[in-house]
Amino acid sequence: MHAPVTVREFETVARDRLHPAHYDYFAGGAGDEITVRANEAAFARLALLPRVLRGAGRPRTETTLLGSRVATPVLVAPTAFHRLADPEGEKATARAAAAAGTIMIVSMAATVAVGDVAAAAPGATLWFQLYIQPDMAFTEAIVRRAEAAGCTALVVTVDSPARGRHDRDVRNGFDDLPEGMRCENLRDDDRVSDGDGDGDGDGGAGPVRSIVMSPEISWEHVDLLRRMTSLPIVLKGVTHPADARLAVEHGVSAVYVSNHGGRQLDTVPAAVELLPEIVAAVGGAVPVLVDGGIRRGTDVVKALALGASAVAVGRPVIWGLAADGERGVSRVLGLLRDEVEHALTLCGVASVHDLEPGLVRRC
Ligand SMILES: Cc1cc2nc3c(=O)[nH]c(=O)nc-3n(C[C@H](O)[C@H](O)[C@H](O)COP(=O)(O)O)c2cc1C
């Protein structure tokens, strides 16, 4: 095959390179994967209605999010197990994100410890994704590690009171990481270094815990977390407008609309369909982020026009990583940036800040 020129072609290359069970783990979702398909399909049902003769010039894509400059508002969504896709794993992803001038949200289920990800990508802006653990002392230990690594926000995922059921994984018998790979952020000690004492950042041999997804977690835990850290909190996995309002009341710094890429509750609507209602509920109090199904620059432009301050991409980054490591992720992020610029130009828009809902029509 020729070198991939679209995000979807990167998926084809990645599929060829990955172990079939690992491809299924990355590509799949919950239940009948109705939400997985809906996320992408919803973008196809939205049309762009360009303006002409605006003399807008070359569009500007840079913006600021929670105090960090980004070259293009396309963030790396938190996804687990990058070392299944490339031996360098999250280190490669972080370097590519830094080179693209964007933010990487490091998953709590990363296969490289967050401190080691930061060390491998100097200058990267990293946010840390957290599942609040019922053992708040353990939650605090993880938060301290993220702070020590220099992460500048906590992305708290709240759509997971239980693990999503992924039939593909059951069918493939995929229920554990291969030998030599584990969730390094789940180390059961309070050491901030890589844990093996040799300073090489390769992780220690100490035990790791499993992530607990608990239905006991509530707004009280979000309040506790706010008191525990001065890092801004981004609430990820909000789909109901009432929860978006509660999030603002509880003092979060951003609301992140997401159905987890269709991997938690199946039949939740497409993320971009939920966006306008959430934006209205938040009423400009804090920025709104969105992910799910973004595969083209035009998808990014639609989401921004509907009121998102930024978007994030999950699987596209995995496809880049599996296809060609750090270079592949750079290519995917570069493709999306070029497509965003091109779409803005064709829309007659001068800057990502000038996008407005009138540019988008339902068809
Ligand atoms: C393989 C995979 C692993 C994921 N792991 C996490 C995770 O550890 N934490 C989290 O908050 N979201 C996780 N997500 C959800 C993503 O952050 C994001 O919401 C989703 O991938 C967006 O949809 P997209 O893949 O269509 O871009 C994961 C998604 C995938 C595909």
XYZ file of C-alpha atoms and ligand atoms in Angstrom:
394
model
C 0.000 0.000 0.000
C 1.111 3.590 -0.631
C 2.012 5.728 2.383
C -1.208 6.573 4.211
C -2.583 10.003 3.381
C -5.653 9.961 5.626
C -6.322 8.962 9.225
C -8.504 6.114 7.959
C -5.645 4.788 5.834
C -3.455 4.827 8.934
C -5.987 2.476 10.502
C -5.559 0.055 7.590
C -1.786 0.036 8.014
C -2.105 -0.312 11.786
C -4.487 -3.225 11.390
C -1.938 -5.077 9.288
C 0.810 -4.496 11.810
C -0.995 -5.185 15.068
C -1.714 -8.569 16.624
C -5.384 -9.180 15.677
C -6.497 -9.277 19.338
C -4.722 -5.979 19.998
C -6.265 -4.366 16.917
C -9.677 -5.485 18.189
C -8.915 -4.076 21.638
C -8.078 -0.659 20.167
C -10.800 -0.537 17.510
C -13.637 -2.110 19.440
C -16.227 -0.857 21.850
C -19.035 -1.892 24.118
C -22.040 -4.047 23.227
C -23.105 -3.871 19.607
C -20.706 -0.942 19.022
C -23.654 1.263 18.093
C -22.039 4.271 19.778
C -18.661 3.545 18.169
C -20.268 3.795 14.732
C -22.543 6.692 15.726
C -19.592 8.910 16.684
C -18.180 8.887 13.146
C -21.536 8.744 11.366
C -22.769 11.884 13.134
C -20.003 13.972 11.585
C -21.028 12.790 8.125
C -24.571 14.051 8.782
C -23.288 17.534 9.591
C -22.580 19.765 6.613
C -20.370 22.826 6.434
C -21.795 25.980 4.890
C -18.852 28.173 3.870
C -18.754 31.957 3.613
C -17.112 33.609 0.589
C -15.095 36.728 -0.219
C -14.134 37.327 3.359
C -10.468 38.092 2.640
C -9.705 36.093 5.746
C -6.104 35.297 4.806
C -4.205 32.294 6.106
C -6.138 30.917 9.075
C -4.761 30.874 12.588
C -5.273 27.643 14.489
C -3.468 28.401 17.752
C -5.361 28.815 20.981
C -4.905 28.627 24.753
C -6.403 25.941 26.983
C -6.213 26.178 30.777
C -3.188 28.420 30.389
C -1.321 26.289 27.823
C -0.783 27.371 24.233
C -1.631 24.782 21.604
C -0.732 25.122 17.936
C -4.011 23.462 16.909
C -6.873 22.573 19.259
C -6.563 18.837 18.578
C -5.401 17.085 21.737
C -4.236 13.534 22.283
C -7.062 11.783 24.177
C -6.054 9.444 26.990
C -5.797 5.879 25.717
C -4.387 2.850 27.489
C -1.543 0.462 26.629
C 0.516 2.313 23.995
C 3.311 -0.262 24.242
C 0.965 -2.751 22.568
C 1.248 -0.509 19.508
C 4.937 0.413 19.669
C 7.844 -0.581 21.945
C 8.408 3.061 22.963
C 4.730 3.370 23.812
C 3.629 6.579 25.524
C 7.146 8.074 25.238
C 6.827 8.102 21.437
C 3.323 9.571 21.629
C 4.452 12.331 23.987
C 7.364 13.325 21.749
C 5.081 13.546 18.748
C 2.498 15.571 20.687
C 5.203 17.976 21.868
C 6.542 18.369 18.329
C 3.010 19.101 17.104
C 2.589 21.725 19.820
C -0.344 20.012 21.415
C -1.302 18.508 24.765
C -1.071 14.804 25.501
C -3.460 13.465 28.107
C -1.554 10.559 29.655
C -3.824 7.656 30.576
C -3.801 6.301 34.100
C -3.557 2.945 32.281
C -0.362 3.945 30.446
C 2.323 1.306 30.008
C 5.038 3.886 30.812
C 5.039 5.741 34.161
C 3.961 9.364 33.801
C 7.305 10.592 35.181
C 9.121 8.620 32.516
C 6.807 9.935 29.794
C 7.625 13.492 30.918
C 11.364 12.758 31.034
C 11.267 11.343 27.491
C 9.532 14.411 26.024
C 11.031 17.605 27.418
C 8.810 20.584 26.754
C 5.683 18.467 26.323
C 2.486 19.716 27.915
C 1.016 16.731 29.705
C -2.324 16.373 31.442
C -2.977 13.288 33.525
C -6.142 11.198 33.226
C -7.410 9.787 36.493
C -10.057 7.274 37.476
C -10.808 8.193 41.081
C -9.990 5.114 43.167
C -12.194 4.328 46.180
C -8.967 4.117 48.203
C -8.432 7.881 48.351
C -4.931 7.477 49.812
C -3.979 5.565 46.660
C -5.731 8.178 44.519
C -3.657 10.838 46.267
C -0.408 8.930 45.658
C -1.218 8.841 41.940
C -2.111 12.546 41.884
C 1.207 13.378 43.567
C 3.081 11.409 40.907
C 1.260 13.315 38.168
C 2.104 16.615 39.871
C 5.743 15.589 40.320
C 5.913 14.713 36.613
C 4.844 18.273 35.798
C 1.337 17.543 34.531
C -0.666 20.763 34.403
C -4.224 19.409 34.660
C -6.105 16.355 35.889
C -8.599 14.836 33.488
C -10.990 12.908 35.703
C -12.905 10.265 33.781
C -16.359 9.795 35.268
C -18.138 7.598 32.713
C -16.745 4.406 34.197
C -18.576 3.272 37.349
C -17.971 -0.204 35.896
C -15.708 -1.571 33.189
C -17.192 -1.520 29.681
C -17.983 -4.949 28.259
C -16.056 -5.540 25.068
C -17.270 -8.674 23.297
C -14.314 -8.671 20.922
C -11.912 -8.975 23.875
C -13.967 -11.794 25.402
C -13.971 -13.619 22.077
C -10.193 -13.135 21.707
C -9.466 -14.041 25.324
C -7.692 -10.679 25.678
C -7.814 -9.949 29.383
C -4.256 -9.103 30.350
C -1.148 -7.347 29.103
C 1.681 -9.479 27.689
C 4.621 -10.410 29.910
C 6.841 -7.399 30.637
C 4.099 -4.805 30.184
C 1.920 -3.322 32.897
C 0.143 -0.169 34.027
C 3.111 1.683 35.467
C 1.008 4.440 37.061
C -0.661 1.858 39.269
C 2.473 1.028 41.226
C 1.589 0.288 44.781
C 4.226 2.437 46.444
C 4.676 6.122 47.071
C 7.956 6.546 45.287
C 7.935 9.270 42.711
C 10.951 7.954 40.767
C 10.669 5.053 38.342
C 10.851 2.712 41.276
C 13.791 0.496 40.407
C 16.331 2.899 41.839
C 18.626 3.057 38.823
C 17.184 6.267 37.464
C 16.814 4.949 33.943
C 13.095 5.425 33.872
C 12.248 1.896 32.918
C 9.923 1.270 35.818
C 10.475 -0.811 38.901
C 9.627 -4.340 39.782
C 7.222 -3.417 42.601
C 3.630 -4.593 42.497
C 0.940 -2.740 40.543
C -2.711 -2.586 41.510
C -5.634 -3.069 39.157
C -7.761 -0.061 38.315
C -10.964 -0.150 40.338
C -13.998 1.181 38.495
C -16.423 1.804 41.316
C -20.105 2.733 41.282
C -19.533 4.328 44.717
C -17.727 7.344 43.236
C -19.782 10.540 43.495
C -19.555 14.333 43.376
C -18.188 14.167 46.934
C -15.056 12.539 45.549
C -14.675 15.323 43.008
C -14.887 17.814 45.892
C -12.265 15.829 47.832
C -10.026 15.825 44.785
C -10.367 19.579 44.391
C -9.191 20.024 47.957
C -6.353 17.548 47.400
C -4.724 19.360 44.491
C -4.394 22.812 43.025
C -4.308 21.357 39.491
C -7.294 22.308 37.346
C -9.809 19.483 36.965
C -11.273 18.562 33.600
C -14.330 16.315 33.936
C -14.289 13.725 31.138
C -17.249 11.617 30.134
C -20.048 14.116 30.596
C -23.012 13.439 28.302
C -26.055 14.791 30.195
C -26.592 18.578 30.297
C -27.653 18.356 33.970
C -24.275 16.828 34.803
C -22.526 19.592 32.863
C -24.286 22.150 35.096
C -23.352 20.185 38.232
C -19.749 20.008 37.037
C -19.602 23.797 36.845
C -21.198 24.083 40.304
C -18.541 21.742 41.667
C -15.817 24.019 40.379
C -14.298 22.044 37.532
C -12.114 23.970 35.092
C -13.439 22.317 31.918
C -16.193 19.938 30.828
C -15.126 17.162 28.438
C -17.997 15.666 26.423
C -17.215 12.049 25.655
C -18.841 8.644 25.449
C -15.399 7.061 25.817
C -15.227 6.308 22.118
C -18.232 3.995 22.519
C -16.378 1.762 24.980
C -18.552 2.217 28.065
C -22.356 2.364 27.758
C -23.449 1.321 24.283
C -26.227 3.333 22.583
C -25.188 6.660 24.145
C -25.636 9.269 21.380
C -22.750 10.459 19.262
C -20.547 12.917 21.140
C -20.905 15.710 18.577
C -24.706 15.426 18.801
C -24.549 16.028 22.544
C -22.231 18.998 22.201
C -24.681 21.880 21.533
C -26.830 21.054 24.581
C -23.799 20.778 26.843
C -22.346 24.025 25.508
C -25.682 25.711 26.271
C -25.807 24.189 29.780
C -22.261 25.334 30.571
C -23.097 28.802 29.277
C -19.507 29.869 28.746
C -18.561 29.321 32.410
C -15.702 26.977 31.480
C -14.277 25.561 28.234
C -15.956 22.513 26.695
C -13.890 19.746 25.088
C -15.186 16.867 23.001
C -13.925 13.587 21.573
C -15.303 10.635 19.646
C -15.180 9.846 15.951
C -12.969 12.718 14.802
C -11.111 11.508 11.718
C -10.866 14.623 9.523
C -10.041 18.310 9.787
C -13.619 19.054 8.765
C -14.799 17.066 11.825
C -12.608 19.272 14.017
C -14.008 22.431 12.428
C -17.600 21.235 12.942
C -17.000 20.511 16.641
C -15.311 23.865 17.201
C -18.116 25.655 15.335
C -20.651 23.948 17.609
C -18.918 25.439 20.629
C -16.048 23.166 21.631
C -12.854 24.961 22.662
C -10.837 21.932 21.594
C -11.252 18.341 20.475
C -9.269 15.197 21.207
C -8.468 12.111 19.174
C -8.052 8.603 20.602
C -7.849 5.870 17.987
C -6.222 8.050 15.274
C -3.167 8.432 17.521
C -3.057 4.681 18.154
C -3.193 4.025 14.407
C -0.289 6.407 13.825
C 1.696 4.823 16.646
C 1.100 1.277 15.421
C 1.859 2.211 11.813
C 5.144 4.022 12.380
C 5.821 4.840 16.040
C 6.588 8.460 16.908
C 6.750 9.361 13.203
C 3.327 7.870 12.622
C 1.769 9.900 15.443
C 3.485 13.025 14.073
C 2.045 12.282 10.651
C -1.478 11.804 11.994
C -1.361 15.016 14.036
C 0.192 16.852 11.072
C -2.481 15.560 8.700
C -5.240 16.761 10.998
C -3.569 20.166 11.433
C -3.226 20.609 7.645
C -6.828 19.532 7.103
C -8.075 21.949 9.774
C -6.175 24.826 8.160
C -7.464 23.907 4.732
C -11.071 23.603 5.924
C -10.869 26.963 7.716
C -9.528 28.589 4.550
C -12.332 27.110 2.453
C -14.882 28.233 5.062
C -13.596 31.800 4.815
C -12.651 31.814 8.482
C -9.598 33.677 9.796
C -9.137 31.905 13.110
C -10.466 29.011 15.153
C -11.895 31.693 17.458
C -14.145 32.974 14.669
C -16.027 29.715 14.155
C -19.735 29.881 14.934
C -22.698 27.462 14.761
C -24.113 29.071 11.597
C -21.326 27.339 9.663
C -22.849 23.928 10.404
C -26.061 22.504 8.927
C -27.688 19.196 9.780
C -28.335 17.241 6.574
C -7.947 1.689 23.137
C -8.574 2.787 23.931
C -8.214 2.946 25.262
C -8.769 3.984 26.005
N -8.344 4.184 27.275
C -8.842 5.219 27.999
C -8.353 5.493 29.302
O -7.468 4.817 29.807
N -8.907 6.528 29.967
C -9.885 7.327 29.427
O -10.359 8.263 30.077
N -10.337 7.102 28.180
C -9.833 6.080 27.459
N -10.280 5.874 26.180
C -11.253 6.807 25.586
C -10.548 7.959 24.879
O -9.985 8.861 25.797
C -11.495 8.764 23.999
O -12.607 9.167 24.764
C -11.960 8.026 22.747
O -10.943 7.214 22.230
C -12.412 9.038 21.692
O -12.896 8.408 20.565
P -12.036 8.147 19.219
O -11.171 6.967 19.521
O -13.070 7.881 18.214
O -11.212 9.397 18.943
C -9.734 4.854 25.413
C -10.080 4.675 24.079
C -9.509 3.670 23.336
C -9.879 3.534 21.885
